[in-house]
Amino acid sequence: MRKYLIGLAALALSLAYAQFPNLPTTGDLDGQVEELFDHNHDTATVQQKVKVIIPQRVALHLTEDEWNLDLDNPPAAPGNYVFNPQNPQPPAEGCYLVPKAVKTLQDLQNYIQGGNPLRPVNTYPAIRDYNGDGRISDDEKGTLLCVNQKTLQKFSNDPDGWQLSVSVAGTPSSGFGLFALADFVGGNFAGSLFISSLPFGPQVLAQGNGPTGGWLDDLIVEGFWFDGTELDGTYTLTVTFSLSAL
């Protein structure tokens, strides 16, 4: 009888193992097995290894792919622009009159930072009787400055960082006035360019030493400066933004 019971127990044990053929009883996590089995006394333990593969990605999204500026009917800005050093913001979209005495970009910077206004205008060349006295003073005629804004959204998961560059091409290569572009990230100035002939670039506008942390928005402010040195005609500029992982 005893031999019979021992044989019966051995048979039962062999049948139990038969339910789990070729299953390791330790943590064989090399990815070559699909199942693990443990039946050690009153505690059982199995493990799973999860492998995640994340590819390197860079991506760009531009909220506007075309800007048409017709100086036969330039769009006036919504109001005066006055620089506020406590809350430095770029001018709103539209066209402004820059007084005649402001002739260079350095003059413009000094004029704006001095708290002087840029006033809306909808004529080319830039001229407007703002005080309605029937006379045009020197501060009521001058350069036409037209501004456009758009958002560029960047994505990079490279831990070493990223770099945003811009290049400009077009035909004919000159005569279109001065084209300017500025990049603001989180309200802070990141970089700019000023060009009067093409092709131009690539030039680095902004960069970071780590991933963008999701989609990172840049405010792109574009402007044209028409002071009378530009030539009549139709001009097409192609602005190309490039994002690279470092």
Short mmCIF file of C-alpha atoms in Angstrom, two decimals:
data_model
loop_
_atom_site.label_atom_id
_atom_site.label_comp_id
_atom_site.label_asym_id
_atom_site.label_seq_id
_atom_site.Cartn_x
_atom_site.Cartn_y
_atom_site.Cartn_z
CA MET A 1 0.00 0.00 0.00
CA ARG A 2 2.77 2.44 0.96
CA LYS A 3 4.55 1.85 -2.32
CA TYR A 4 1.26 2.41 -4.08
CA LEU A 5 0.73 5.78 -2.38
CA ILE A 6 4.30 6.90 -3.14
CA GLY A 7 3.84 5.95 -6.78
CA LEU A 8 0.48 7.77 -6.89
CA ALA A 9 2.06 10.97 -5.45
CA ALA A 10 4.88 10.82 -7.97
CA LEU A 11 2.34 10.43 -10.75
CA ALA A 12 0.34 13.43 -9.51
CA LEU A 13 3.48 15.57 -9.33
CA SER A 14 4.49 14.61 -12.83
CA LEU A 15 1.01 15.49 -14.07
CA ALA A 16 1.22 18.90 -12.35
CA TYR A 17 4.46 19.70 -14.09
CA ALA A 18 2.96 18.51 -17.34
CA GLN A 19 0.56 21.44 -17.16
CA PHE A 20 3.54 23.83 -17.50
CA PRO A 21 5.84 22.27 -20.13
CA ASN A 22 9.28 23.85 -20.56
CA LEU A 23 8.52 26.76 -18.24
CA PRO A 24 11.44 28.17 -16.24
CA THR A 25 10.93 28.65 -12.54
CA THR A 26 13.35 31.58 -12.25
CA GLY A 27 13.41 35.03 -13.74
CA ASP A 28 14.60 34.26 -17.24
CA LEU A 29 14.03 37.74 -18.66
CA ASP A 30 16.02 37.58 -21.86
CA GLY A 31 12.93 37.96 -24.01
CA GLN A 32 13.15 34.39 -25.34
CA VAL A 33 10.31 32.94 -23.24
CA GLU A 34 6.67 33.85 -23.06
CA GLU A 35 5.72 32.43 -19.66
CA LEU A 36 7.17 32.04 -16.18
CA PHE A 37 6.10 29.59 -13.50
CA ASP A 38 6.84 29.52 -9.75
CA HIS A 39 5.31 27.18 -7.15
CA ASN A 40 7.71 27.53 -4.23
CA HIS A 41 5.95 26.74 -0.90
CA ASP A 42 3.53 29.49 0.26
CA THR A 43 4.95 32.36 -1.88
CA ALA A 44 5.12 32.52 -5.67
CA THR A 45 6.98 35.16 -7.67
CA VAL A 46 7.12 35.88 -11.38
CA GLN A 47 8.67 38.81 -13.21
CA GLN A 48 8.01 40.68 -16.40
CA LYS A 49 10.48 42.82 -18.32
CA VAL A 50 8.97 45.70 -20.28
CA LYS A 51 11.09 47.09 -23.10
CA VAL A 52 10.16 50.48 -24.56
CA ILE A 53 11.76 51.81 -27.75
CA ILE A 54 11.42 55.58 -28.28
CA PRO A 55 12.79 56.81 -31.62
CA GLN A 56 14.50 60.17 -31.99
CA ARG A 57 12.04 62.73 -33.33
CA VAL A 58 12.15 66.35 -34.42
CA ALA A 59 9.06 68.11 -35.78
CA LEU A 60 7.90 71.59 -36.75
CA HIS A 61 4.44 73.13 -37.12
CA LEU A 62 3.90 76.61 -38.61
CA THR A 63 0.50 78.21 -38.05
CA GLU A 64 0.66 80.26 -41.26
CA ASP A 65 2.27 79.20 -44.52
CA GLU A 66 1.62 82.33 -46.57
CA TRP A 67 1.68 86.10 -46.08
CA ASN A 68 0.47 88.34 -48.89
CA LEU A 69 1.35 92.03 -48.54
CA ASP A 70 -0.11 94.33 -51.20
CA LEU A 71 1.17 97.90 -50.81
CA ASP A 72 -1.60 99.16 -53.09
CA ASN A 73 -3.76 98.72 -49.98
CA PRO A 74 -1.52 98.05 -46.96
CA PRO A 75 -3.37 96.97 -43.80
CA ALA A 76 -3.17 99.56 -41.03
CA ALA A 77 -2.17 98.40 -37.56
CA PRO A 78 -4.99 98.38 -34.97
CA GLY A 79 -3.48 101.28 -33.01
CA ASN A 80 -0.35 103.02 -31.85
CA TYR A 81 2.56 100.91 -30.71
CA VAL A 82 4.55 102.21 -27.74
CA PHE A 83 7.34 100.10 -26.28
CA ASN A 84 6.86 99.18 -22.62
CA PRO A 85 10.12 98.06 -20.93
CA GLN A 86 8.11 96.49 -18.08
CA ASN A 87 6.21 94.35 -20.59
CA PRO A 88 8.23 94.22 -23.81
CA GLN A 89 5.98 93.01 -26.62
CA PRO A 90 6.48 93.25 -30.39
CA PRO A 91 4.15 95.43 -32.48
CA ALA A 92 0.77 94.03 -33.46
CA GLU A 93 0.12 92.94 -37.02
CA GLY A 94 -0.38 95.70 -39.56
CA CYS A 95 1.47 98.69 -41.01
CA TYR A 96 2.96 101.65 -39.15
CA LEU A 97 4.45 105.01 -40.08
CA VAL A 98 8.06 105.55 -39.00
CA PRO A 99 8.86 109.30 -38.98
CA LYS A 100 11.12 110.69 -41.68
CA ALA A 101 13.94 111.46 -39.26
CA VAL A 102 14.28 107.74 -38.42
CA LYS A 103 16.49 106.48 -41.24
CA THR A 104 18.36 103.42 -39.95
CA LEU A 105 17.63 100.38 -37.80
CA GLN A 106 19.69 101.90 -35.01
CA ASP A 107 17.61 105.08 -35.31
CA LEU A 108 14.48 102.94 -35.10
CA GLN A 109 15.71 101.13 -32.00
CA ASN A 110 16.56 104.44 -30.30
CA TYR A 111 13.22 105.94 -31.35
CA ILE A 112 11.16 103.01 -30.02
CA GLN A 113 13.11 102.54 -26.81
CA GLY A 114 12.75 106.26 -26.18
CA GLY A 115 8.99 105.72 -25.75
CA ASN A 116 8.00 107.29 -29.07
CA PRO A 117 4.95 105.87 -30.88
CA LEU A 118 4.64 104.02 -34.14
CA ARG A 119 1.31 105.14 -35.60
CA PRO A 120 -0.95 103.11 -37.90
CA VAL A 121 -1.07 103.99 -41.59
CA ASN A 122 -2.69 102.42 -44.64
CA THR A 123 -0.93 104.21 -47.49
CA TYR A 124 2.25 103.65 -49.48
CA PRO A 125 4.34 105.72 -49.37
CA ALA A 126 3.68 106.25 -45.70
CA ILE A 127 1.94 109.56 -45.12
CA ARG A 128 -1.02 110.71 -43.01
CA ASP A 129 -2.36 113.94 -41.56
CA TYR A 130 -2.77 112.70 -38.00
CA ASN A 131 -3.75 116.00 -36.40
CA GLY A 132 -6.09 116.99 -39.25
CA ASP A 133 -4.63 120.47 -39.76
CA GLY A 134 -4.35 120.01 -43.53
CA ARG A 135 -0.57 120.06 -43.43
CA ILE A 136 1.94 117.21 -43.45
CA SER A 137 4.78 117.61 -40.97
CA ASP A 138 7.97 115.55 -41.01
CA ASP A 139 6.65 113.19 -38.33
CA GLU A 140 3.56 112.52 -40.49
CA LYS A 141 5.50 111.05 -43.41
CA GLY A 142 8.38 108.64 -43.64
CA THR A 143 9.01 104.90 -43.82
CA LEU A 144 6.32 102.23 -44.03
CA LEU A 145 6.86 99.37 -41.56
CA CYS A 146 4.57 96.35 -42.01
CA VAL A 147 4.47 93.58 -39.39
CA ASN A 148 3.14 90.04 -39.42
CA GLN A 149 3.06 87.40 -36.66
CA LYS A 150 2.81 83.62 -36.64
CA THR A 151 3.57 80.75 -34.29
CA LEU A 152 6.24 78.14 -34.93
CA GLN A 153 5.93 75.03 -32.74
CA LYS A 154 9.00 72.84 -32.20
CA PHE A 155 9.34 69.27 -30.94
CA SER A 156 12.62 67.50 -30.17
CA ASN A 157 13.29 64.67 -27.73
CA ASP A 158 17.07 64.70 -28.15
CA PRO A 159 18.70 64.92 -24.70
CA ASP A 160 21.68 66.81 -26.14
CA GLY A 161 19.53 69.70 -27.36
CA TRP A 162 18.21 71.28 -30.54
CA GLN A 163 18.92 74.13 -32.94
CA LEU A 164 16.48 76.22 -34.99
CA SER A 165 17.78 77.82 -38.17
CA VAL A 166 16.22 79.95 -40.90
CA SER A 167 17.13 80.68 -44.49
CA VAL A 168 15.48 82.94 -47.07
CA ALA A 169 15.43 82.63 -50.85
CA GLY A 170 13.58 84.35 -53.67
CA THR A 171 13.71 85.95 -57.08
CA PRO A 172 14.63 88.64 -57.93
CA SER A 173 17.37 88.73 -55.35
CA SER A 174 17.06 92.39 -54.28
CA GLY A 175 14.85 95.44 -54.53
CA PHE A 176 12.13 94.28 -52.12
CA GLY A 177 13.10 96.55 -49.22
CA LEU A 178 14.47 95.36 -45.90
CA PHE A 179 13.02 92.13 -44.51
CA ALA A 180 13.36 91.42 -40.79
CA LEU A 181 12.46 88.39 -38.70
CA ALA A 182 12.58 87.99 -34.93
CA ASP A 183 12.02 84.92 -32.76
CA PHE A 184 10.53 85.06 -29.25
CA VAL A 185 10.43 81.99 -26.98
CA GLY A 186 8.28 82.32 -23.87
CA GLY A 187 8.17 86.09 -24.38
CA ASN A 188 11.96 86.32 -24.45
CA PHE A 189 13.93 87.42 -27.49
CA ALA A 190 15.82 84.49 -29.02
CA GLY A 191 17.31 85.81 -32.27
CA SER A 192 16.72 87.90 -35.39
CA LEU A 193 17.85 88.59 -38.92
CA PHE A 194 17.78 91.60 -41.26
CA ILE A 195 18.25 91.15 -44.99
CA SER A 196 18.00 93.20 -48.19
CA SER A 197 19.32 90.67 -50.71
CA LEU A 198 18.88 86.96 -51.36
CA PRO A 199 19.71 84.16 -50.82
CA PHE A 200 20.37 84.40 -47.10
CA GLY A 201 21.30 81.91 -44.40
CA PRO A 202 20.98 79.50 -42.87
CA GLN A 203 21.29 81.43 -39.62
CA VAL A 204 20.65 80.07 -36.13
CA LEU A 205 17.67 81.76 -34.48
CA ALA A 206 17.28 79.76 -31.27
CA GLN A 207 18.77 76.74 -29.54
CA GLY A 208 18.44 74.68 -26.37
CA ASN A 209 20.64 72.24 -24.45
CA GLY A 210 17.96 69.60 -23.88
CA PRO A 211 14.63 68.35 -25.24
CA THR A 212 11.93 70.91 -25.98
CA GLY A 213 9.68 69.40 -23.31
CA GLY A 214 6.86 68.72 -25.74
CA TRP A 215 5.70 71.24 -28.35
CA LEU A 216 7.56 74.49 -27.63
CA ASP A 217 6.00 77.62 -29.15
CA ASP A 218 8.02 80.39 -30.79
CA LEU A 219 6.40 83.70 -31.73
CA ILE A 220 7.78 84.64 -35.15
CA VAL A 221 7.51 88.35 -35.96
CA GLU A 222 8.20 89.33 -39.57
CA GLY A 223 8.49 92.84 -40.88
CA PHE A 224 9.17 94.79 -44.07
CA TRP A 225 10.81 98.21 -44.10
CA PHE A 226 9.88 100.36 -47.13
CA ASP A 227 11.81 103.65 -47.11
CA GLY A 228 11.75 104.39 -50.85
CA THR A 229 14.88 102.46 -51.81
CA GLU A 230 12.74 99.44 -52.80
CA LEU A 231 11.82 98.88 -56.46
CA ASP A 232 8.36 98.29 -57.89
CA GLY A 233 7.44 94.74 -58.82
CA THR A 234 6.14 91.49 -57.39
CA TYR A 235 8.49 89.64 -55.07
CA THR A 236 8.19 86.18 -53.57
CA LEU A 237 10.34 85.24 -50.60
CA THR A 238 10.57 81.68 -49.32
CA VAL A 239 11.39 81.48 -45.62
CA THR A 240 12.56 78.04 -44.51
CA PHE A 241 12.74 77.01 -40.85
CA SER A 242 14.87 73.98 -39.97
CA LEU A 243 15.03 72.17 -36.62
CA SER A 244 17.98 69.90 -35.93
CA ALA A 245 18.87 67.63 -33.04
CA LEU A 246 22.34 68.14 -31.61
#
